[in-house]
PDB file of C-alpha atoms in Angstrom:
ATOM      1  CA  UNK A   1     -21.649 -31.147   2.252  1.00  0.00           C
ATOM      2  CA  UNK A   2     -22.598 -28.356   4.224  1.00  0.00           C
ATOM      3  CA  UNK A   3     -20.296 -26.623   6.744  1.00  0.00           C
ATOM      4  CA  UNK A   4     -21.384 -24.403   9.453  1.00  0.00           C
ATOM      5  CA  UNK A   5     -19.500 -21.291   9.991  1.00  0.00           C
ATOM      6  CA  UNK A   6     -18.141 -22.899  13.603  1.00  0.00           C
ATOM      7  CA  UNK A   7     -16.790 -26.474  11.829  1.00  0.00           C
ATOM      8  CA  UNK A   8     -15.511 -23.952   9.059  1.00  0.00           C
ATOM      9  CA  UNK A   9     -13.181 -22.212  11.481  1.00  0.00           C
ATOM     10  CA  UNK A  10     -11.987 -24.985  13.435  1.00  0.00           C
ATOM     11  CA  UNK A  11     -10.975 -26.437  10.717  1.00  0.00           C
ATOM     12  CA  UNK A  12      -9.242 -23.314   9.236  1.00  0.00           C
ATOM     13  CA  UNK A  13      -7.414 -23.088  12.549  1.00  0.00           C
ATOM     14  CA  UNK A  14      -6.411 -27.046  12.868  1.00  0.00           C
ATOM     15  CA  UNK A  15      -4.839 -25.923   8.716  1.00  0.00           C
ATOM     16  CA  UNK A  16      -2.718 -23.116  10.404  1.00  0.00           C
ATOM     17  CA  UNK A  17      -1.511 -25.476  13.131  1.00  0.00           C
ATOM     18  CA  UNK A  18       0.007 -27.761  10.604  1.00  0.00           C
ATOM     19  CA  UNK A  19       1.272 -24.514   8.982  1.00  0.00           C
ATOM     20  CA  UNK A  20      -0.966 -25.315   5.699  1.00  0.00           C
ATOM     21  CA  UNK A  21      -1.109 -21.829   4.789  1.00  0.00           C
ATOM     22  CA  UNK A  22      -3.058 -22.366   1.481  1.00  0.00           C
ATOM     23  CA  UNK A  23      -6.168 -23.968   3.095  1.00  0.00           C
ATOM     24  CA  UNK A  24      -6.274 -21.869   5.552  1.00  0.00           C
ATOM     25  CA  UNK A  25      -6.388 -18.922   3.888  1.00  0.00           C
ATOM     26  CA  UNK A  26      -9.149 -20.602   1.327  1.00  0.00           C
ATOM     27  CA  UNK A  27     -11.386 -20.828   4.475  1.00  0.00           C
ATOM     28  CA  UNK A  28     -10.854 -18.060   6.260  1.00  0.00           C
ATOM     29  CA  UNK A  29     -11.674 -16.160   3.220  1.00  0.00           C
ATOM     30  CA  UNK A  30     -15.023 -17.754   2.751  1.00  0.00           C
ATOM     31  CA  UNK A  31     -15.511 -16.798   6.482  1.00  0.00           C
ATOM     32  CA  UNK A  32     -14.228 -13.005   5.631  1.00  0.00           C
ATOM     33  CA  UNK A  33     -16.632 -12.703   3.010  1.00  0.00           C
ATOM     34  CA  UNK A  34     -19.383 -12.710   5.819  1.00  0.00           C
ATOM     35  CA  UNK A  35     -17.447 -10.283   7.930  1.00  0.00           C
ATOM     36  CA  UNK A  36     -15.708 -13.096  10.132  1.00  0.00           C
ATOM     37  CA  UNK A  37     -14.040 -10.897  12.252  1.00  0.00           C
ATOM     38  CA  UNK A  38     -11.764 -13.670  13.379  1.00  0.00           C
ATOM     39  CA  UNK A  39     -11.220 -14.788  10.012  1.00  0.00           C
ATOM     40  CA  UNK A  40      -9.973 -11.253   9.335  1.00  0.00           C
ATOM     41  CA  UNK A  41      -7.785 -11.381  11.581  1.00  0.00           C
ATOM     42  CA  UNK A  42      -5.920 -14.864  10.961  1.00  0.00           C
ATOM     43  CA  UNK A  43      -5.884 -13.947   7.656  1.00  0.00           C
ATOM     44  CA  UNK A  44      -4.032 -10.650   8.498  1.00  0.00           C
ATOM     45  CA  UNK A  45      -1.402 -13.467  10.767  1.00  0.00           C
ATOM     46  CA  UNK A  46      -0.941 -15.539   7.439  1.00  0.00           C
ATOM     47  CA  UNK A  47      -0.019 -12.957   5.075  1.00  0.00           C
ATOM     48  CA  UNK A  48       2.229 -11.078   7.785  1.00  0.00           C
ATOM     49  CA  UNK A  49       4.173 -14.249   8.227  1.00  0.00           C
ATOM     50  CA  UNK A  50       7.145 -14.749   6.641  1.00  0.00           C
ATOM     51  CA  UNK A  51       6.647 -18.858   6.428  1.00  0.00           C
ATOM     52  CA  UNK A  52       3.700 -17.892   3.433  1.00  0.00           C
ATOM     53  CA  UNK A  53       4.767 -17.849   0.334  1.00  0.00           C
ATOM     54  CA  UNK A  54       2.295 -14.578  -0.294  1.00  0.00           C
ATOM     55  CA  UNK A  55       3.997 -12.972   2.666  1.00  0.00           C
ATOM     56  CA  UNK A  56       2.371  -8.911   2.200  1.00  0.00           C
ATOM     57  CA  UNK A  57       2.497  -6.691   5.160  1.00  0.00           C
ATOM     58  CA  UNK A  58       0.343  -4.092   3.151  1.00  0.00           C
ATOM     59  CA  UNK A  59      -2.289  -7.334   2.425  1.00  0.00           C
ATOM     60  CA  UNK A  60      -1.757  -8.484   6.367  1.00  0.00           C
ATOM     61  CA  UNK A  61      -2.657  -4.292   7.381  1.00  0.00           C
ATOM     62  CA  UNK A  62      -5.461  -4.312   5.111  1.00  0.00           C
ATOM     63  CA  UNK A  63      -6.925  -7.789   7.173  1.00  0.00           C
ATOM     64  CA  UNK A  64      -6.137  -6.291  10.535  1.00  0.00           C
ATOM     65  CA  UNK A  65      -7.850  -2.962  10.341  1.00  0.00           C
ATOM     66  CA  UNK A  66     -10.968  -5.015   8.928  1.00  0.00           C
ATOM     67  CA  UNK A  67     -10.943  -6.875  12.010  1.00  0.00           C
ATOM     68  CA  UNK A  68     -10.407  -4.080  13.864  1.00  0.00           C
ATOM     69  CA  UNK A  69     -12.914  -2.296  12.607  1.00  0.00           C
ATOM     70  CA  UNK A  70     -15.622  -4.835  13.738  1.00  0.00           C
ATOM     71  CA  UNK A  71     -14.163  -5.030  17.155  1.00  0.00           C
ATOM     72  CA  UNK A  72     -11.972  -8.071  17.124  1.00  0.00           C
ATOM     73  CA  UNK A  73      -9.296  -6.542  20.052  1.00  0.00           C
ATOM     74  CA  UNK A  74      -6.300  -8.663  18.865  1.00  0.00           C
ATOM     75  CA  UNK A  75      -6.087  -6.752  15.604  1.00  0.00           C
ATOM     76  CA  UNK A  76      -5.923  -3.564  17.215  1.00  0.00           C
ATOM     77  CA  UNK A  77      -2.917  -4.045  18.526  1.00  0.00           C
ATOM     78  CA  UNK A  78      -1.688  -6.017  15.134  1.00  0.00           C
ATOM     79  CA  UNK A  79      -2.391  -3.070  13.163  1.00  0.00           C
ATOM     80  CA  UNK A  80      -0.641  -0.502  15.423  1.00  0.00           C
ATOM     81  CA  UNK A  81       2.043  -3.064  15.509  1.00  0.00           C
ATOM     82  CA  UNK A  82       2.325  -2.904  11.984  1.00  0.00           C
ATOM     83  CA  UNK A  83       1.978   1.059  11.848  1.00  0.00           C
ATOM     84  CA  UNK A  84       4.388   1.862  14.619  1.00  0.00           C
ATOM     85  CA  UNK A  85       7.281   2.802  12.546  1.00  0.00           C
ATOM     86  CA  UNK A  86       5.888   4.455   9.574  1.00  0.00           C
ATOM     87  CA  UNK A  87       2.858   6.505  10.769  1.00  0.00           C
ATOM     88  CA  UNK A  88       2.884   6.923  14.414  1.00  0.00           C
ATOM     89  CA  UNK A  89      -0.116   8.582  13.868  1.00  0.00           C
ATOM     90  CA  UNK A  90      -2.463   5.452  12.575  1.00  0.00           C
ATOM     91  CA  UNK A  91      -0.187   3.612  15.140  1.00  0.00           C
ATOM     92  CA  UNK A  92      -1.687   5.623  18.098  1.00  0.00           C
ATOM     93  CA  UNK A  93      -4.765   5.559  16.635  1.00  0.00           C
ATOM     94  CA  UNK A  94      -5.215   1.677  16.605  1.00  0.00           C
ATOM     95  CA  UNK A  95      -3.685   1.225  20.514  1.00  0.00           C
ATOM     96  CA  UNK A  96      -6.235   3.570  22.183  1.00  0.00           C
ATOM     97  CA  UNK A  97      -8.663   1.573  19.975  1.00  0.00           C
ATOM     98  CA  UNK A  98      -7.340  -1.803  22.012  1.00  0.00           C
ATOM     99  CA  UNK A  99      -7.047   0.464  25.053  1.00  0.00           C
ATOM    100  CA  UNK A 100     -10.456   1.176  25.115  1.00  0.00           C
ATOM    101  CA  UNK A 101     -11.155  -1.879  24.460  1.00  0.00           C
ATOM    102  CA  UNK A 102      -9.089  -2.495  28.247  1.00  0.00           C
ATOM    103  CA  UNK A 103      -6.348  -4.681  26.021  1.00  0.00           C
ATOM    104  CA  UNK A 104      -3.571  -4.398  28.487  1.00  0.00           C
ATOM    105  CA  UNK A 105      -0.784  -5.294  25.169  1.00  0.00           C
ATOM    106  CA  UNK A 106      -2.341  -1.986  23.497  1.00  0.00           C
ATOM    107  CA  UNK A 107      -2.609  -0.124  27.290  1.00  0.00           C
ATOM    108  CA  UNK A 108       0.963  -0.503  27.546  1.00  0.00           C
ATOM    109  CA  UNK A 109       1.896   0.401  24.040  1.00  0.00           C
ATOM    110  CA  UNK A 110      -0.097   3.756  24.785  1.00  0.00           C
ATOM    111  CA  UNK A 111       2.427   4.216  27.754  1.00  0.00           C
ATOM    112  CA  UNK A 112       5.248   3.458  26.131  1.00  0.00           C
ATOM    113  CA  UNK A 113       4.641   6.177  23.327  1.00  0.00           C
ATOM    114  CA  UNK A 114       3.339   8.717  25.578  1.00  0.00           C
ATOM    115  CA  UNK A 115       6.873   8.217  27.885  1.00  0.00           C
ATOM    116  CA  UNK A 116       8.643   8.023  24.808  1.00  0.00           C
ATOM    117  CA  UNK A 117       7.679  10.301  22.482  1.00  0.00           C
ATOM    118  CA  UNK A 118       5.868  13.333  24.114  1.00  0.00           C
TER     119      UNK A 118
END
């Protein structure tokens, strides 16, 4: 049966709802394969929660900055999430990516650092 890219990722999201981490991540990462932006990213939430038995903050990064990369705003401010207490730097980095972006989470991380930390 053939699945369109839409029915693929509804039903990858309906998985994470019932916290069935497994099938999730088996369709998401069909969807990643094709640059999935979205797919990216929710795969970067499954392996940065602790509830999956794969739990990898270094995998979760790696799925965030893809998504982030091909504009998917939510990421941005995962990935500077995920950065902010080793390397500030990358941190930064990722936030004025969301802030350009006019994400108001990333915006006020950008604050907070520059009030903070100058």
């Amino acid at each position: 049966m053939f699945e369109n890219d839409n029915t693929l990722m509804i039903k990858a999201l309906n998985d994470m709802l019932e916290r069935n981490y497994d099938k999730a991540e088996k369709r998401f990462k069909k969807l990643a394969r094709k640059n999935n932006a979205q797919a990216l990213y929710w795969l970067g939430e499954i392996y940065s929660s602790k509830d999956y038995r794969y739990y990898n903050v270094a995998q979760a990064l790696s799925y965030f900055e893809k998504a982030a990369q091909l504009g998917y705003v939510l990421a941005m401010s995962k990935a500077g999430n995920l950065y902010f207490n080793n390397d500030y730097q990358k941190a930064i980095y990722y936030y004025q990516l969301g802030a350009n972006n006019n994400d108001t989470y990333c915006l006020s991380r950008m604050g907070y650092s520059v009030a903070n930390f100058s």
